[in-house]
C-alpha positions in Angstrom: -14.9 7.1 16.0 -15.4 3.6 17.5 -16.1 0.6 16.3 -18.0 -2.3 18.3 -17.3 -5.7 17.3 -19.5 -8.4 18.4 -17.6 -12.3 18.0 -19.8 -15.0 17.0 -20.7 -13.7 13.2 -19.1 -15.7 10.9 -17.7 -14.0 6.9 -18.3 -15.4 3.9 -19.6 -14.5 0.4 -18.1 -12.8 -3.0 -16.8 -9.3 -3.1 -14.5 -7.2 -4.5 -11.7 -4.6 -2.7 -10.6 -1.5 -3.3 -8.0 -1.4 -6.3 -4.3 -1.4 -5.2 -2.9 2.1 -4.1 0.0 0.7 -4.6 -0.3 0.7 -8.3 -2.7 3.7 -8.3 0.2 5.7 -7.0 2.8 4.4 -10.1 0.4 4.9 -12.5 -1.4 8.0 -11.6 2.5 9.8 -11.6 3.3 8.1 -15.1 -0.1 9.1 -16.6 0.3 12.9 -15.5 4.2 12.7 -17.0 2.9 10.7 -20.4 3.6 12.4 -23.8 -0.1 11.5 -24.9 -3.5 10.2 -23.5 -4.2 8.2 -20.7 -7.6 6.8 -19.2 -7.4 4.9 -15.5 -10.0 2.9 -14.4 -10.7 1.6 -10.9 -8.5 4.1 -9.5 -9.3 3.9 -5.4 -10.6 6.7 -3.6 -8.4 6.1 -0.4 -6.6 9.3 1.1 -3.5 8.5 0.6 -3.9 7.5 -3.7 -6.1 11.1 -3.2 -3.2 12.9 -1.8 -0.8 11.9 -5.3 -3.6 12.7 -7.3 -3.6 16.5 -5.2 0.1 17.0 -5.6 0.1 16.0 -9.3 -2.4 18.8 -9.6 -0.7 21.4 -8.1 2.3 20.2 -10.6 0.7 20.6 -14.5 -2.2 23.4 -14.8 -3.3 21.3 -18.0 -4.6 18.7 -15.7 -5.6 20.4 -12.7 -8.9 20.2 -13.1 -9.8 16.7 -13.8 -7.0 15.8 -11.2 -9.5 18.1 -8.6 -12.1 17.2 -9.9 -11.0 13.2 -8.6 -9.9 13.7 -5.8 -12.4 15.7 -4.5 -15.2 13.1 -5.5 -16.5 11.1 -2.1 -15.5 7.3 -1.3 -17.1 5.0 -2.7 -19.5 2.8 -0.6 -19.5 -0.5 -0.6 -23.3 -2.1 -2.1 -24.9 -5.0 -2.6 -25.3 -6.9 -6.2 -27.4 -10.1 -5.3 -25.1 -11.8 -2.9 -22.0 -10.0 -3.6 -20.5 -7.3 -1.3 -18.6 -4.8 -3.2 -16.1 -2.9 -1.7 -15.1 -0.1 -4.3 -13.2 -1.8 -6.7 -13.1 -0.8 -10.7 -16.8 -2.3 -10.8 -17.7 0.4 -8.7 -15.8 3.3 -9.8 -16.9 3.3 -13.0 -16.4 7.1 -14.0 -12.5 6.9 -15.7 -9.8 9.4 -15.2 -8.9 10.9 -18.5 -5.8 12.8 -18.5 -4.2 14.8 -22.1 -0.6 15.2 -20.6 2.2 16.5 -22.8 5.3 14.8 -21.2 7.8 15.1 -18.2 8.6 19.0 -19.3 5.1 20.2 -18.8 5.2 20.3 -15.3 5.9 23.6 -13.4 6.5 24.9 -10.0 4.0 24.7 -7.4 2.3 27.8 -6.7 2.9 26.4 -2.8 4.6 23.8 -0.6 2.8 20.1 -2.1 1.0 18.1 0.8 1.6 14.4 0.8 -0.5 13.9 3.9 -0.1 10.6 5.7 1.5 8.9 1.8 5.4 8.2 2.8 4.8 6.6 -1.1 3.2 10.2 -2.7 6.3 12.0 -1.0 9.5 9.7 -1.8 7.7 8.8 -5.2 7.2 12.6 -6.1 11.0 13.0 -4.5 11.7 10.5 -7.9 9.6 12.6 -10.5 10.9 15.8 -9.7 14.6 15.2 -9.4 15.4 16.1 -12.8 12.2 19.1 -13.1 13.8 22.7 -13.2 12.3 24.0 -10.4 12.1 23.7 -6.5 9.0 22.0 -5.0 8.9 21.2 -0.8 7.0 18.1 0.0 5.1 18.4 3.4 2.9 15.9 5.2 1.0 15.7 8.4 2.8 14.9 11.7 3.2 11.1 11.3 4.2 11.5 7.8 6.9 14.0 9.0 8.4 11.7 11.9 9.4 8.9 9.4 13.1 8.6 7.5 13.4 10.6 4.5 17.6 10.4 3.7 16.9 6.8 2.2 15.3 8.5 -0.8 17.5 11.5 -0.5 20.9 10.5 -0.2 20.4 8.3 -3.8 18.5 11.2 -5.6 21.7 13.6 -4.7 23.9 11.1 -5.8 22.2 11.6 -9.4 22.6 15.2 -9.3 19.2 16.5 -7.9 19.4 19.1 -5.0 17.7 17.3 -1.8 17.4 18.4 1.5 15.8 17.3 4.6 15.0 18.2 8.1 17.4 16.4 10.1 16.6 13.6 7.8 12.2 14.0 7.7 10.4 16.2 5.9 9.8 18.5 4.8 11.6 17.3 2.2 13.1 20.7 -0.5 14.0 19.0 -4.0 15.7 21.5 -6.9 15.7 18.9 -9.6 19.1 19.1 -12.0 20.7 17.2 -15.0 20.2 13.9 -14.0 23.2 11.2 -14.7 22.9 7.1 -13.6 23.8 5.6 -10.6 24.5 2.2 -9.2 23.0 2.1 -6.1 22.0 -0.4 -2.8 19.3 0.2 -0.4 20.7 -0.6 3.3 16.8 -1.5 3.6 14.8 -3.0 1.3 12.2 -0.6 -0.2 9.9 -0.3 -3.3 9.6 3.0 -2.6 13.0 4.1 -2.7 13.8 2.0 -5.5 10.9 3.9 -7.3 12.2 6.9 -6.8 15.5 6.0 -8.4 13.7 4.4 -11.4 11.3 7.7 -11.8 14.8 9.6 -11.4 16.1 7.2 -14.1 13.7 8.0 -16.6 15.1 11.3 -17.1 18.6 10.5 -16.5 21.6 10.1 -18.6 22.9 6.8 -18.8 22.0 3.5 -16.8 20.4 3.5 -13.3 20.5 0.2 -11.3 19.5 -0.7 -8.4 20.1 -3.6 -6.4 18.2 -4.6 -3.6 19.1 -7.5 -0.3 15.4 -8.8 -1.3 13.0 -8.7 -4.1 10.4 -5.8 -3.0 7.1 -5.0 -5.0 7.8 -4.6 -8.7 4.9 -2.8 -10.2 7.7 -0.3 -11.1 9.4 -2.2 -13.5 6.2 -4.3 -14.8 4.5 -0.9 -16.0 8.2 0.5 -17.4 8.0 -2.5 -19.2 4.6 -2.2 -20.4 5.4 1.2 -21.7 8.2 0.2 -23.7 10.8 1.4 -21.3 14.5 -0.1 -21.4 14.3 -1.8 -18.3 15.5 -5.2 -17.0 15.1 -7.4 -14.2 18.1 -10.3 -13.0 17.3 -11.5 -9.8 17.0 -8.4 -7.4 18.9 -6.1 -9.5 16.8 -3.6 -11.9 18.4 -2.0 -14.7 16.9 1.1 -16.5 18.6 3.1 -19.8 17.5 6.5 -20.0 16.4 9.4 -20.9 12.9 7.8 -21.8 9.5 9.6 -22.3 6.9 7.0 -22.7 3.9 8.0 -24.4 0.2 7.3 -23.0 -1.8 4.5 -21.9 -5.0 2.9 -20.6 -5.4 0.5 -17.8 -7.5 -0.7 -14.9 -6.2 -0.9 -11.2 -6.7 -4.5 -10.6 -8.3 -5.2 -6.8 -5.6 -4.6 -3.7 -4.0 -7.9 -2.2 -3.4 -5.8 1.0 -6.7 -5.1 1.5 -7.9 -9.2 0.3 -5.6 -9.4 3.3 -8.3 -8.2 5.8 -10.9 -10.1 4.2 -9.4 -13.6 4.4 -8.0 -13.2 8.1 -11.7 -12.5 8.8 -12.5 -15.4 6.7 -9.5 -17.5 9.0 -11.0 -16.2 12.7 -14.3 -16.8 11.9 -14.5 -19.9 10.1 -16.3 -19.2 7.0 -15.4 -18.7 3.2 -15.0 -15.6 0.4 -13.9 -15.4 -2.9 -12.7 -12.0 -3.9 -12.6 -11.4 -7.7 -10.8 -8.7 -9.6 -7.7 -9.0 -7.4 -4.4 -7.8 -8.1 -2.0 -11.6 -8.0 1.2 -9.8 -8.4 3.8 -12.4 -6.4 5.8 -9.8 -5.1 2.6 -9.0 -3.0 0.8 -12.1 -2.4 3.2 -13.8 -0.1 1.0 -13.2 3.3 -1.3 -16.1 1.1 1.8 -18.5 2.2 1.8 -17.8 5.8 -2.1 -17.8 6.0 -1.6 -21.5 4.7 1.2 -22.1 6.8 -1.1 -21.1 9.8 -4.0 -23.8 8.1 -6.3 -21.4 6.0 -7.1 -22.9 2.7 -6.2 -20.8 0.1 -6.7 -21.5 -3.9 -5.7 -18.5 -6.8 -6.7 -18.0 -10.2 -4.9 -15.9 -12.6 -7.7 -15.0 -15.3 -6.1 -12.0 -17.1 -3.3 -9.4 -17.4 -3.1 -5.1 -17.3 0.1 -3.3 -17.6 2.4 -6.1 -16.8 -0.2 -6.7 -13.4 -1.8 -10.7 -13.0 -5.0 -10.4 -12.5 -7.8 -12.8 -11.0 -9.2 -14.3 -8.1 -8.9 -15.3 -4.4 -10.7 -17.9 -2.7 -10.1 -18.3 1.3 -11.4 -21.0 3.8 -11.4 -20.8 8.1 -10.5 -24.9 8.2 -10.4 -24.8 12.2 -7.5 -23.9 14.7 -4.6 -22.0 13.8 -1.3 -23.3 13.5 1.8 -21.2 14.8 3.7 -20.0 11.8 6.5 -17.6 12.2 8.2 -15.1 9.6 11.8 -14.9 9.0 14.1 -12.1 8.3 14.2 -12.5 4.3 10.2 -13.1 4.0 9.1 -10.3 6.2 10.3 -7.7 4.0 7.7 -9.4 1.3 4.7 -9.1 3.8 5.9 -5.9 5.5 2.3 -4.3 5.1 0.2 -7.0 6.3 2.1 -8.1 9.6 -0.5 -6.1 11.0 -3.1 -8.8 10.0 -1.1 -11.9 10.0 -0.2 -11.2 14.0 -4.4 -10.5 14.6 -4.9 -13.8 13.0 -1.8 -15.2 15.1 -3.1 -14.1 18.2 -5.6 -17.1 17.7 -3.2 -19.5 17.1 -1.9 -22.5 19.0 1.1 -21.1 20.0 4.0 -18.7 19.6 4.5 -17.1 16.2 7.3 -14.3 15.6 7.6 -12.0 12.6 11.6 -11.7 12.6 13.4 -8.9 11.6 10.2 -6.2 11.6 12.1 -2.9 12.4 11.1 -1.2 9.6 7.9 -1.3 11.4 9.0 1.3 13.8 8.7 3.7 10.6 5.4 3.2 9.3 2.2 5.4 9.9 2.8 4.7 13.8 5.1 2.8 15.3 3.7 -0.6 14.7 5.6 -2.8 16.1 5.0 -0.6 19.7 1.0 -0.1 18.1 0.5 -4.1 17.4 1.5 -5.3 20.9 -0.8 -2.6 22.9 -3.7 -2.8 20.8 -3.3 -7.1 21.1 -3.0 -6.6 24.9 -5.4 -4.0 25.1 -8.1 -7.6 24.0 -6.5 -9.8 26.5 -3.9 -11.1 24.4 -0.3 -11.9 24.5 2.0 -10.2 22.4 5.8 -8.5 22.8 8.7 -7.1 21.3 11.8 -8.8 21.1 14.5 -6.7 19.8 13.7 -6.4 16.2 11.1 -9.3 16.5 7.4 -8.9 16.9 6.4 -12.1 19.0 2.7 -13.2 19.4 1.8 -15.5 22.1 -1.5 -16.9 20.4 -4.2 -18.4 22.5 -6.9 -16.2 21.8 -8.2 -12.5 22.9 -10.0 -12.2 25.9 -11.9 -8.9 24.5 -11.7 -5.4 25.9 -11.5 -2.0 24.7 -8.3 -1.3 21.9 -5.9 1.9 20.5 -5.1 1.8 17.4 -2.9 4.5 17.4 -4.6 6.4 14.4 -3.0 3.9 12.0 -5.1 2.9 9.1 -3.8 -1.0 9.4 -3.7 -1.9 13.4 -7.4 -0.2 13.4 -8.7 -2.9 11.1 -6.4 -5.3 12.4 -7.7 -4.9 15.4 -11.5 -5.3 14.0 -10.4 -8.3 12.7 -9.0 -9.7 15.7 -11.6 -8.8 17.4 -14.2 -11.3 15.3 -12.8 -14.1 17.2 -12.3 -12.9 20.7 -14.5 -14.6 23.5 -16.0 -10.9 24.2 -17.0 -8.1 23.0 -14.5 -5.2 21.6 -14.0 -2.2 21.0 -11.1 -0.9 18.7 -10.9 3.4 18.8 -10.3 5.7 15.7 -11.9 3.8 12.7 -12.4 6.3 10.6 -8.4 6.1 9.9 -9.5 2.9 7.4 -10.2 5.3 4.6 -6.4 6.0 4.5 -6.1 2.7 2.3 -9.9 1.3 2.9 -12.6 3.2 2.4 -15.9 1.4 3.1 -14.1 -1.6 5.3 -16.8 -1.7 8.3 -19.6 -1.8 5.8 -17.7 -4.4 3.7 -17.2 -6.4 7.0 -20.6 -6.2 7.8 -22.3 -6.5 5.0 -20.4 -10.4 4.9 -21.7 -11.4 7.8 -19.8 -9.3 10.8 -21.4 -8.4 14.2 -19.3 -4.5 13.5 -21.0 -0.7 14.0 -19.6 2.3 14.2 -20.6 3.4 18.0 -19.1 7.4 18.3 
């Protein structure tokens, strides 16, 4: 599908987003392993958080069928309340997912191979919970998923005593979990997904795990161990965790996902006009793209107004104040707003100048290569964007308009919408429908704020 974007309509108004599937994903794996209840609310119905949800299925019989039974609900669409917009967050899902789980033992072997598609976080998180389970499971995905590094997560997990193997280093990915001891260990690259898998591992580990990372990465890990009464601690970017543990169950709702705000306030920042979205996730280890949205002149003001699990929660409010300032990323922040470069270099290509995101390799390994993805689909609108080495460099001065690729990839398709809101023509920004990955209802959510956006094959 295509989407048709039509400059000149400006955003504004309340709404919500989809909750984070970064936490969804934690919390869905450490329900299902619990030793006692849990109920989730606001759980988002992206593929990716759908794809977990799948594999935890196939994992315990005992909760196979309310597992199925979510993930094979539809997305939720995004409707109006009065004159808010929202966009699938807990307000919207309001059917719970109650699990009864009876610990880490009670999973058992998958009848078949467990499909991660597109989630590099389902597959090197479900790498972490099976390490120590006394079986062999093989964690597949679809074709992008298989072309992107898979030894980070390995390598760590065999050092604890696990069996790992990969396919010249991708998946599939065979795990025969073992007697787990501790390690000590150091990501070359920064990673929250990798240092999840060693602190999933951990849990059922003798001894202490620790990990120590270059840069802090997202710690909704270590907030919900906490929560759950797990020994863990935090000094700087080293994480400690004692185990064994087996936490028991818990309730909680998936606070709204600052990734996805992200989308929402760079429309706000192209097209002049104002949002506030409520029930957002304010976790600092994900809210750093706020301070380069200022940096490049969009007013920003937060609001924490309540806590879940460890998780701030509150709410965002974001103002288009004019041009766009310049406002490059170095090597030790970009790690911090590795997801939303995608947006932050649409928004740039409207600044007054040059910005460069410094450091972005690890762009190369995403759902495309989106350091390769960004600078096509910018060009592909009249813009002026390159690659420098490991730096992504925008040009800024504005899009021209013109017809984009997106390469499939859930984040430069709606970077690309959102660039597009500003250009001086009309756009056109090819396979949409990859939004739901992370963002299901994002063109009606656009629209519905003011957007000139449709859906046109």
């Amino acid at each position: 599908m295509r989407a048709r974007v039509m400059p000149g309509g400006r955003v504004r108004g309340e709404t919500t987003v989809p909750g984070d599937k970064s936490i969804a994903h934690r919390w869905l794996m450490l329900a299902a392993t619990a030793d006692g209840p849990c109920r989730l609310e606001g759980l988002p119905r992206s593929l990716d958080v759908r794809s977990t949800a799948s594999c935890l299925a196939a994992l315990s019989p005992a909760l196979r069928p309310a597992l199925e039974a979510w993930a094979s609900s539809p997305p939720v669409t995004p409707e109006r309340d009065g004159s808010t917009w929202n966009g699938g967050a807990s307000t919207l899902d309001v059917d719970p997912l109650d699990l009864r789980p009876r610990g880490r033992g009670s999973l058992t072997s998958p009848s078949s191979d467990l499909d991660c598609g597109n989630s590099g976080t389902t597959m090197r998180l479900l790498a972490g919970l099976l390490a120590a389970a006394p079986f062999e499971a093989t964690l597949r995905g679809d074709d992008s998923l298989t072309e992107r590094p898979m030894e980070r997560v390995a390598e760590p997990l065999r050092a604890m005593g696990a069996e790992v193997t990969t396919s010249d280093g991708h998946a599939p990915l065979a795990i025969r979990g073992s007697a787990l001891h501790g390690i000590r260990f150091v990501p070359e690259v920064p990673s929250a997904q990798v240092k999840t898998a060693i602190l999933l591992a951990g849990l059922a580990a003798e001894g202490t795990t620790t990990v120590t990372e270059r840069v802090t990465t997202r710690d909704h890990t270590e907030r919900l161990l906490d929560a759950l009464g797990a020994s863990v601690r935090v000094h700087g970017t080293e994480v400690t965790l004692d185990g064994p543990y087996q936490h028991g169950g818990f309730m909680g709702t998936v606070p709204g996902d600052p990734s996805a705000a992200a989308f929402v306030a760079g429309a706000v920042a192209l097209t002049g006009g104002e949002t506030s979205i409520v029930g957002l996730g304010l976790n600092p280890t994900r809210t750093s793209f706020l301070r380069v949205l200022e940096r490049m002149g969009v007013r920003i003001e937060v609001e924490v107004e309540g806590r879940g699990l460890g998780e701030p929660v509150g709410s965002l409010r974001a103002a288009g104040v004019g041009s766009l300032r310049p406002a490059s990323v170095g090597v030790d922040e970009l790690p911090l707003v590795i997801d939303e470069v995608p947006l932050l270099a649409a928004v740039a290509a409207h600044a007054d100048g040059e910005t460069r995101f410094e450091g972005a390799g690890e762009l190369r390994a995403k759902e495309s290569d989106r350091l390769v993805a960004l600078v096509d689909g910018i060009r592909d609108l009249g813009g002026d964007a390159a690659v420098d080495g490991d730096a992504l460099v925008i040009g800024g001065g504005g899009l021209a308009g013109g017809n984009a690729r997106s390469a499939g990839d859930h984040r430069i398709a709606m970077s690309l919408i959102v660039a597009a809101l500003a250009a001086r023509g009309p756009c056109e920004v090819d396979a949409v429908e990859a939004s739901t990955v992370s963002f299901p209802g994002f063109l009606e959510l656009l629209r519905g704020l003011g957007a000139d956006v449709e859906v046109v094959g």
